[in-house]
């Protein structure tokens, strides 16, 4: 499961997973797809029951509030019952559709369907579309063109609450909570909902980080940026924060490159153009992203991509501003971060160079037996490039992977414009 050194492979069934994800991968070895589906369904039913219990707690609290405020409880109950009855008839069909889209689903048949759909979408991306994306990288106005994969509602919903959505399944879990696939009852639109436990956020002193993520989501959504995951709404209960985001069903680029080993020059350039415009948006809004990697780039059904996960972004970072926080994913971290020196938003261009290298070569440019060896290699080792790498591609990656941020492509005052002027994006 390359690229990446910290990956483990099952000796029985051959499935691969990142070492950090290993505890969350069920042991389905030697099970038939039918039995695996039954087990997954049982897990999802348990999650639905747990979610229903949470909803009951919210509703009880709402009833108490209504009684205290003298509101008409009977009328509210009638409205809720009507909405539930109207929705029940479609839950089965929606869940079936959602399961077919889940990229982390352990049913190999569903997984193959997703991969085949993504491959088909990529083949249908014609040379004209690729040329348009490359031209977009040379023109800031292209960022105003929104792919047809998703449309954010023009009017921001007010008084959004948990009861407005139907829980379908769990897409992933993290230290602070989980990400769920949901359906908005009023529109039948699918979304991804990130539920964060307030208790853990407070204990980990991450309140400021949660607020920052919300602000960045709002900036991306206000512009309806085509290559960033947009926000539908956010709200909270007594115990949790909720971010309702657009649901991007095509999987991340890490998933796709594991199937292909590496991407073609044309495909890699297509993705690079769109990621470049996403980074340009961040930097124009004085934000340093700091977590660019294959895992955070999601594939839309139409073949376009969206950059996700704004958890370690930093605001107020115009050109020349420094910060010192040690963060990021080791394989993508710039030397100045590893040296624990102050750094600028030029670290994003280093990560961009790593990203392009991995897409084209199928492995990371720095190697080692463990994480410490890899970090040491990033600081001290030279990069080996394939002998058949095109001249413009080689020049671009070498410019982005300058260890000195002052001479790094994109590290100057011109920022993204410097990168867009490179011949790679005009060939």
Short mmCIF file of C-alpha atoms in Angstrom, two decimals:
data_model
loop_
_atom_site.label_atom_id
_atom_site.label_comp_id
_atom_site.label_asym_id
_atom_site.label_seq_id
_atom_site.Cartn_x
_atom_site.Cartn_y
_atom_site.Cartn_z
CA UNK A 1 0.00 0.00 0.00
CA UNK A 2 2.46 2.59 -1.21
CA UNK A 3 3.10 5.44 -0.95
CA UNK A 4 3.86 5.55 2.73
CA UNK A 5 6.13 3.59 5.03
CA UNK A 6 3.70 3.33 7.94
CA UNK A 7 1.24 0.91 6.39
CA UNK A 8 0.33 -2.59 7.53
CA UNK A 9 -0.95 -5.44 5.37
CA UNK A 10 -3.00 -8.42 6.53
CA UNK A 11 -1.12 -11.66 5.87
CA UNK A 12 -4.39 -13.56 5.33
CA UNK A 13 -6.60 -11.40 3.14
CA UNK A 14 -4.12 -8.83 1.81
CA UNK A 15 -6.06 -5.76 2.96
CA UNK A 16 -3.94 -2.72 3.79
CA UNK A 17 -4.41 0.05 6.32
CA UNK A 18 -2.39 2.87 7.83
CA UNK A 19 -0.89 1.88 11.16
CA UNK A 20 -2.92 4.53 12.95
CA UNK A 21 -6.14 3.24 11.36
CA UNK A 22 -5.47 -0.42 12.22
CA UNK A 23 -7.56 -0.44 15.45
CA UNK A 24 -10.59 0.81 13.49
CA UNK A 25 -10.45 -1.89 10.76
CA UNK A 26 -12.77 -4.82 11.59
CA UNK A 27 -11.37 -8.33 11.33
CA UNK A 28 -13.38 -9.62 8.36
CA UNK A 29 -10.75 -12.09 7.13
CA UNK A 30 -12.16 -15.21 5.44
CA UNK A 31 -15.70 -13.85 5.55
CA UNK A 32 -17.86 -13.84 2.46
CA UNK A 33 -19.03 -10.45 1.15
CA UNK A 34 -22.57 -11.36 2.19
CA UNK A 35 -21.56 -12.02 5.79
CA UNK A 36 -19.46 -8.84 5.86
CA UNK A 37 -22.49 -6.85 4.69
CA UNK A 38 -24.60 -8.38 7.46
CA UNK A 39 -21.99 -7.48 10.07
CA UNK A 40 -21.65 -3.92 8.78
CA UNK A 41 -25.45 -3.59 8.80
CA UNK A 42 -25.53 -4.76 12.41
CA UNK A 43 -22.91 -2.17 13.36
CA UNK A 44 -24.86 0.56 11.58
CA UNK A 45 -28.10 -0.45 13.30
CA UNK A 46 -26.33 -0.17 16.65
CA UNK A 47 -25.10 3.30 15.68
CA UNK A 48 -28.62 4.30 14.63
CA UNK A 49 -30.02 3.17 17.98
CA UNK A 50 -27.32 5.14 19.78
CA UNK A 51 -28.08 8.19 17.66
CA UNK A 52 -31.81 7.80 18.31
CA UNK A 53 -31.09 7.81 22.03
CA UNK A 54 -29.14 11.05 21.64
CA UNK A 55 -32.08 12.55 19.76
CA UNK A 56 -34.44 11.51 22.54
CA UNK A 57 -32.23 13.30 25.06
CA UNK A 58 -32.26 16.43 22.91
CA UNK A 59 -36.04 16.23 22.53
CA UNK A 60 -36.53 15.82 26.29
CA UNK A 61 -34.40 18.89 26.89
CA UNK A 62 -36.43 20.76 24.27
CA UNK A 63 -39.69 19.77 25.96
CA UNK A 64 -38.42 21.07 29.29
CA UNK A 65 -37.44 24.33 27.61
CA UNK A 66 -40.87 24.64 25.98
CA UNK A 67 -42.66 24.02 29.27
CA UNK A 68 -40.52 26.66 30.96
CA UNK A 69 -41.26 29.12 28.14
CA UNK A 70 -44.97 28.25 27.98
CA UNK A 71 -44.81 27.10 24.35
CA UNK A 72 -47.39 24.80 22.74
CA UNK A 73 -45.84 21.36 23.19
CA UNK A 74 -48.68 19.51 21.44
CA UNK A 75 -48.28 21.54 18.25
CA UNK A 76 -44.53 20.96 18.21
CA UNK A 77 -45.01 17.21 18.72
CA UNK A 78 -47.50 17.05 15.85
CA UNK A 79 -45.05 18.74 13.48
CA UNK A 80 -42.24 16.38 14.51
CA UNK A 81 -44.45 13.30 14.08
CA UNK A 82 -45.55 14.40 10.60
CA UNK A 83 -41.94 14.96 9.52
CA UNK A 84 -40.90 11.53 10.83
CA UNK A 85 -43.77 9.77 9.04
CA UNK A 86 -43.01 11.55 5.78
CA UNK A 87 -39.35 10.56 5.94
CA UNK A 88 -39.69 6.90 6.96
CA UNK A 89 -40.74 5.69 3.50
CA UNK A 90 -37.47 6.76 1.87
CA UNK A 91 -34.90 5.83 4.52
CA UNK A 92 -34.22 2.36 3.10
CA UNK A 93 -33.49 3.61 -0.43
CA UNK A 94 -31.31 6.47 0.77
CA UNK A 95 -29.30 4.18 3.04
CA UNK A 96 -28.70 1.78 0.16
CA UNK A 97 -27.42 4.65 -1.98
CA UNK A 98 -25.22 5.94 0.81
CA UNK A 99 -23.70 2.50 1.40
CA UNK A 100 -22.79 2.28 -2.29
CA UNK A 101 -20.88 5.57 -1.98
CA UNK A 102 -18.93 4.83 1.24
CA UNK A 103 -15.30 4.55 0.24
CA UNK A 104 -14.26 2.93 3.48
CA UNK A 105 -16.97 0.28 3.26
CA UNK A 106 -15.53 -3.21 3.71
CA UNK A 107 -17.76 -4.75 1.08
CA UNK A 108 -15.37 -5.31 -1.82
CA UNK A 109 -18.16 -5.19 -4.40
CA UNK A 110 -19.28 -1.72 -3.31
CA UNK A 111 -15.70 -0.58 -3.09
CA UNK A 112 -15.01 -1.72 -6.65
CA UNK A 113 -18.12 0.10 -7.89
CA UNK A 114 -16.77 3.34 -6.44
CA UNK A 115 -13.34 2.82 -7.96
CA UNK A 116 -14.84 1.98 -11.36
CA UNK A 117 -17.04 5.08 -11.23
CA UNK A 118 -14.07 7.27 -10.39
CA UNK A 119 -12.01 5.75 -13.20
CA UNK A 120 -14.85 6.31 -15.65
CA UNK A 121 -15.21 9.92 -14.53
CA UNK A 122 -11.49 10.44 -14.99
CA UNK A 123 -11.49 8.97 -18.50
CA UNK A 124 -14.33 11.27 -19.43
CA UNK A 125 -12.24 14.30 -18.39
CA UNK A 126 -11.20 15.29 -21.90
CA UNK A 127 -8.04 17.05 -22.99
CA UNK A 128 -10.09 20.24 -23.23
CA UNK A 129 -11.07 19.96 -19.55
CA UNK A 130 -7.46 19.44 -18.56
CA UNK A 131 -6.33 22.39 -20.65
CA UNK A 132 -9.02 24.48 -19.00
CA UNK A 133 -7.78 23.48 -15.55
CA UNK A 134 -4.22 24.33 -16.52
CA UNK A 135 -5.35 27.67 -17.88
CA UNK A 136 -7.22 28.21 -14.63
CA UNK A 137 -3.96 27.88 -12.77
CA UNK A 138 -2.68 30.79 -14.84
CA UNK A 139 -5.72 32.97 -14.26
CA UNK A 140 -7.25 33.89 -10.92
CA UNK A 141 -10.64 34.37 -12.51
CA UNK A 142 -10.97 30.63 -13.06
CA UNK A 143 -11.63 30.14 -9.36
CA UNK A 144 -15.10 31.56 -9.93
CA UNK A 145 -16.13 28.57 -12.05
CA UNK A 146 -17.87 25.99 -9.86
CA UNK A 147 -17.91 22.29 -10.86
CA UNK A 148 -21.35 20.73 -11.08
CA UNK A 149 -20.64 18.21 -8.31
CA UNK A 150 -22.31 20.19 -5.54
CA UNK A 151 -24.28 23.39 -5.02
CA UNK A 152 -24.36 25.08 -1.64
CA UNK A 153 -27.81 26.52 -0.83
CA UNK A 154 -27.88 30.24 -1.53
CA UNK A 155 -29.80 31.07 1.62
CA UNK A 156 -28.16 30.08 4.89
CA UNK A 157 -30.54 28.02 7.01
CA UNK A 158 -31.54 29.49 10.34
CA UNK A 159 -32.25 27.65 13.57
CA UNK A 160 -30.69 24.43 12.30
CA UNK A 161 -31.00 21.60 14.82
CA UNK A 162 -30.20 17.92 15.11
CA UNK A 163 -33.79 16.89 14.42
CA UNK A 164 -33.57 18.38 10.91
CA UNK A 165 -31.39 15.47 9.80
CA UNK A 166 -31.72 11.71 9.49
CA UNK A 167 -28.70 9.69 10.56
CA UNK A 168 -27.66 7.08 7.97
CA UNK A 169 -24.23 5.67 8.82
CA UNK A 170 -20.80 6.40 10.28
CA UNK A 171 -18.13 7.47 7.78
CA UNK A 172 -15.22 7.76 10.20
CA UNK A 173 -14.10 8.30 13.77
CA UNK A 174 -11.53 10.48 15.46
CA UNK A 175 -10.29 11.44 18.90
CA UNK A 176 -12.91 14.19 19.33
CA UNK A 177 -15.90 12.48 17.75
CA UNK A 178 -17.10 11.03 14.48
CA UNK A 179 -18.18 11.91 10.96
CA UNK A 180 -21.61 10.65 9.91
CA UNK A 181 -23.50 10.41 6.66
CA UNK A 182 -26.82 12.19 7.10
CA UNK A 183 -29.81 13.30 5.08
CA UNK A 184 -31.55 16.63 5.47
CA UNK A 185 -35.22 15.75 5.95
CA UNK A 186 -36.57 18.82 4.16
CA UNK A 187 -34.48 18.51 0.97
CA UNK A 188 -33.40 14.82 0.95
CA UNK A 189 -29.86 16.07 0.31
CA UNK A 190 -26.97 13.97 1.65
CA UNK A 191 -24.35 15.66 3.84
CA UNK A 192 -21.42 14.70 6.03
CA UNK A 193 -21.83 15.72 9.67
CA UNK A 194 -18.83 16.08 11.94
CA UNK A 195 -19.87 15.67 15.58
CA UNK A 196 -17.28 16.90 18.10
CA UNK A 197 -17.50 16.20 21.82
CA UNK A 198 -17.23 19.43 23.77
CA UNK A 199 -15.73 17.61 26.74
CA UNK A 200 -12.70 16.44 24.75
CA UNK A 201 -12.30 19.78 22.99
CA UNK A 202 -12.14 21.59 26.32
CA UNK A 203 -9.83 19.05 27.94
CA UNK A 204 -7.47 19.23 24.97
CA UNK A 205 -7.56 23.03 24.96
CA UNK A 206 -8.79 23.04 21.35
CA UNK A 207 -11.67 25.50 21.67
CA UNK A 208 -9.80 28.11 19.63
CA UNK A 209 -9.04 25.50 16.96
CA UNK A 210 -12.73 24.54 16.65
CA UNK A 211 -13.71 28.20 16.27
CA UNK A 212 -10.97 28.67 13.67
CA UNK A 213 -12.21 25.71 11.64
CA UNK A 214 -15.69 27.22 11.62
CA UNK A 215 -14.39 30.60 10.38
CA UNK A 216 -12.42 28.99 7.56
CA UNK A 217 -15.41 26.88 6.56
CA UNK A 218 -17.47 30.07 6.42
CA UNK A 219 -14.90 31.84 4.22
CA UNK A 220 -14.78 28.94 1.78
CA UNK A 221 -18.58 28.72 1.71
CA UNK A 222 -19.12 32.45 1.23
CA UNK A 223 -17.14 32.28 -2.00
CA UNK A 224 -18.54 28.81 -2.86
CA UNK A 225 -14.99 27.85 -3.76
CA UNK A 226 -15.09 24.96 -6.23
CA UNK A 227 -12.07 23.14 -4.84
CA UNK A 228 -12.71 23.41 -1.10
CA UNK A 229 -15.22 21.45 0.98
CA UNK A 230 -18.03 23.88 1.80
CA UNK A 231 -20.16 24.21 4.93
CA UNK A 232 -23.94 23.78 4.96
CA UNK A 233 -24.47 24.78 8.59
CA UNK A 234 -23.15 24.42 12.11
CA UNK A 235 -24.91 24.22 15.48
CA UNK A 236 -24.46 22.76 18.93
CA UNK A 237 -26.17 20.85 21.72
CA UNK A 238 -25.21 20.70 25.38
CA UNK A 239 -22.61 18.01 24.71
CA UNK A 240 -21.51 18.36 21.08
CA UNK A 241 -20.60 20.70 18.24
CA UNK A 242 -21.87 19.83 14.77
CA UNK A 243 -20.47 20.82 11.38
CA UNK A 244 -22.72 19.89 8.45
CA UNK A 245 -20.58 19.75 5.31
CA UNK A 246 -21.08 18.78 1.71
CA UNK A 247 -20.69 15.04 1.19
CA UNK A 248 -17.91 14.23 -1.30
CA UNK A 249 -18.45 10.58 -2.18
CA UNK A 250 -15.52 9.66 -4.44
CA UNK A 251 -12.89 8.86 -1.81
CA UNK A 252 -9.55 10.57 -1.23
CA UNK A 253 -6.55 10.59 -3.56
CA UNK A 254 -4.65 8.23 -1.26
CA UNK A 255 -7.33 5.62 -1.93
CA UNK A 256 -7.11 6.15 -5.69
CA UNK A 257 -3.32 6.15 -5.94
CA UNK A 258 -3.19 2.85 -4.08
CA UNK A 259 -5.19 1.34 -6.92
CA UNK A 260 -3.09 2.90 -9.68
CA UNK A 261 0.33 3.00 -7.90
CA UNK A 262 0.89 6.39 -9.54
CA UNK A 263 -0.99 8.89 -11.71
CA UNK A 264 -0.27 9.81 -15.30
CA UNK A 265 1.30 13.17 -16.10
CA UNK A 266 -2.02 14.44 -17.42
CA UNK A 267 -4.04 13.31 -14.41
CA UNK A 268 -1.49 14.61 -11.88
CA UNK A 269 -1.41 18.00 -13.61
CA UNK A 270 -5.20 18.17 -13.56
CA UNK A 271 -5.28 17.66 -9.78
CA UNK A 272 -2.28 19.94 -9.22
CA UNK A 273 -4.03 22.82 -11.00
CA UNK A 274 -7.06 22.57 -8.73
CA UNK A 275 -5.02 22.17 -5.53
CA UNK A 276 -2.98 25.21 -6.57
CA UNK A 277 -6.15 27.32 -6.78
CA UNK A 278 -7.24 26.07 -3.36
CA UNK A 279 -3.88 27.10 -1.84
CA UNK A 280 -4.13 30.45 -3.61
CA UNK A 281 -7.50 31.03 -1.91
CA UNK A 282 -6.04 30.24 1.51
CA UNK A 283 -3.06 32.54 1.04
CA UNK A 284 -5.12 35.41 -0.37
CA UNK A 285 -7.16 35.19 2.82
CA UNK A 286 -3.94 35.17 4.89
CA UNK A 287 -4.38 31.53 5.92
CA UNK A 288 -1.63 28.91 5.97
CA UNK A 289 -3.11 25.44 5.44
CA UNK A 290 -0.29 23.24 6.86
CA UNK A 291 -1.88 19.84 6.19
CA UNK A 292 -1.79 19.30 2.44
CA UNK A 293 -1.64 15.56 1.67
CA UNK A 294 -3.33 12.94 -0.49
CA UNK A 295 -5.61 11.93 2.38
CA UNK A 296 -7.10 15.45 2.56
CA UNK A 297 -7.96 15.72 -1.14
CA UNK A 298 -11.38 14.27 -1.93
CA UNK A 299 -12.68 13.14 -5.32
CA UNK A 300 -16.02 14.39 -6.63
CA UNK A 301 -18.19 12.20 -8.89
CA UNK A 302 -17.36 14.42 -11.89
CA UNK A 303 -13.60 13.94 -11.47
CA UNK A 304 -12.80 17.28 -9.82
CA UNK A 305 -11.25 17.44 -6.35
CA UNK A 306 -11.90 19.28 -3.11
CA UNK A 307 -9.42 20.03 -0.34
CA UNK A 308 -10.78 19.11 3.10
CA UNK A 309 -9.92 19.29 6.81
CA UNK A 310 -9.08 22.78 8.05
CA UNK A 311 -8.24 21.70 11.60
CA UNK A 312 -4.64 22.95 11.75
CA UNK A 313 -4.90 26.03 9.56
CA UNK A 314 -3.65 29.32 10.92
CA UNK A 315 -5.14 32.75 10.27
CA UNK A 316 -3.47 36.17 10.07
CA UNK A 317 -0.57 34.88 7.99
CA UNK A 318 0.05 37.45 5.22
CA UNK A 319 3.30 37.44 3.27
CA UNK A 320 6.28 37.75 5.61
CA UNK A 321 4.41 36.75 8.78
CA UNK A 322 5.95 33.95 10.87
CA UNK A 323 4.59 31.26 13.17
CA UNK A 324 6.26 28.47 15.16
CA UNK A 325 3.67 25.75 15.86
CA UNK A 326 5.05 22.25 15.21
CA UNK A 327 2.29 20.49 13.28
CA UNK A 328 1.46 18.63 10.09
CA UNK A 329 1.98 15.16 8.62
CA UNK A 330 5.68 14.16 8.81
CA UNK A 331 6.14 13.03 5.18
CA UNK A 332 4.82 16.41 3.97
CA UNK A 333 6.38 18.71 6.58
CA UNK A 334 8.83 21.38 5.42
CA UNK A 335 12.39 21.38 6.82
CA UNK A 336 11.84 24.67 8.65
CA UNK A 337 8.98 23.13 10.65
CA UNK A 338 11.06 20.06 11.52
CA UNK A 339 13.91 22.32 12.65
CA UNK A 340 11.40 23.97 15.00
CA UNK A 341 12.28 27.34 13.55
CA UNK A 342 9.80 30.07 12.75
CA UNK A 343 8.23 29.61 9.32
CA UNK A 344 5.97 31.33 6.78
CA UNK A 345 3.17 30.14 4.52
CA UNK A 346 5.90 28.88 2.16
CA UNK A 347 5.53 25.56 4.01
CA UNK A 348 2.39 24.95 1.93
CA UNK A 349 4.42 25.09 -1.29
CA UNK A 350 6.83 22.48 0.06
CA UNK A 351 3.86 20.18 0.77
CA UNK A 352 2.54 20.93 -2.72
CA UNK A 353 5.86 19.75 -4.18
CA UNK A 354 5.72 16.53 -2.13
CA UNK A 355 2.15 15.98 -3.29
CA UNK A 356 3.04 16.28 -6.99
CA UNK A 357 6.09 14.03 -6.54
CA UNK A 358 4.01 11.31 -4.87
CA UNK A 359 1.27 11.50 -7.51
CA UNK A 360 3.81 10.99 -10.31
CA UNK A 361 6.35 8.64 -8.72
CA UNK A 362 4.12 6.63 -6.38
CA UNK A 363 6.30 7.02 -3.30
CA UNK A 364 7.58 9.73 -1.00
CA UNK A 365 10.87 11.41 -1.91
CA UNK A 366 12.39 10.83 1.55
CA UNK A 367 12.81 7.38 3.08
CA UNK A 368 13.76 5.75 6.37
CA UNK A 369 13.14 2.76 8.61
CA UNK A 370 11.10 4.83 11.03
CA UNK A 371 9.68 8.32 11.43
CA UNK A 372 12.88 9.75 12.90
CA UNK A 373 14.89 8.51 9.90
CA UNK A 374 12.38 10.10 7.53
CA UNK A 375 12.53 13.44 9.34
CA UNK A 376 16.33 13.30 9.28
CA UNK A 377 16.22 12.60 5.54
CA UNK A 378 13.95 15.59 4.91
CA UNK A 379 16.46 17.84 6.65
CA UNK A 380 19.64 16.47 5.09
CA UNK A 381 19.14 14.20 2.07
CA UNK A 382 18.96 15.09 -1.60
CA UNK A 383 15.99 13.89 -3.65
CA UNK A 384 16.31 11.24 -6.35
CA UNK A 385 14.18 11.88 -9.43
CA UNK A 386 13.20 9.37 -12.13
CA UNK A 387 15.40 9.72 -15.21
CA UNK A 388 12.35 9.91 -17.48
CA UNK A 389 10.62 12.76 -15.62
CA UNK A 390 9.73 15.57 -18.08
CA UNK A 391 11.88 18.68 -17.88
CA UNK A 392 9.10 21.08 -16.84
CA UNK A 393 7.83 18.67 -14.19
CA UNK A 394 11.32 18.22 -12.77
CA UNK A 395 11.89 21.98 -12.71
CA UNK A 396 8.59 22.59 -10.89
CA UNK A 397 9.18 19.98 -8.18
CA UNK A 398 12.78 21.08 -7.66
CA UNK A 399 11.59 24.67 -7.26
CA UNK A 400 8.90 23.71 -4.74
CA UNK A 401 11.23 21.46 -2.73
CA UNK A 402 13.98 23.98 -2.06
CA UNK A 403 15.00 23.44 1.55
CA UNK A 404 15.57 27.18 1.97
CA UNK A 405 12.07 28.76 2.04
CA UNK A 406 13.47 32.09 0.85
CA UNK A 407 14.40 30.56 -2.52
CA UNK A 408 11.43 28.19 -2.73
CA UNK A 409 9.02 28.60 -5.64
CA UNK A 410 5.95 30.39 -4.26
CA UNK A 411 7.84 31.60 -1.21
CA UNK A 412 8.25 35.13 -2.53
CA UNK A 413 5.83 38.04 -2.44
CA UNK A 414 4.16 36.77 -5.62
CA UNK A 415 3.06 33.56 -3.88
CA UNK A 416 0.66 31.53 -6.01
CA UNK A 417 1.27 33.76 -9.03
CA UNK A 418 4.92 32.65 -9.03
CA UNK A 419 3.83 29.04 -9.16
CA UNK A 420 1.17 29.63 -11.82
CA UNK A 421 3.71 31.27 -14.12
CA UNK A 422 5.85 28.11 -14.18
CA UNK A 423 5.97 26.42 -17.63
CA UNK A 424 4.55 23.21 -16.12
CA UNK A 425 1.11 24.81 -15.97
CA UNK A 426 1.24 26.05 -19.56
CA UNK A 427 2.35 22.90 -21.37
#
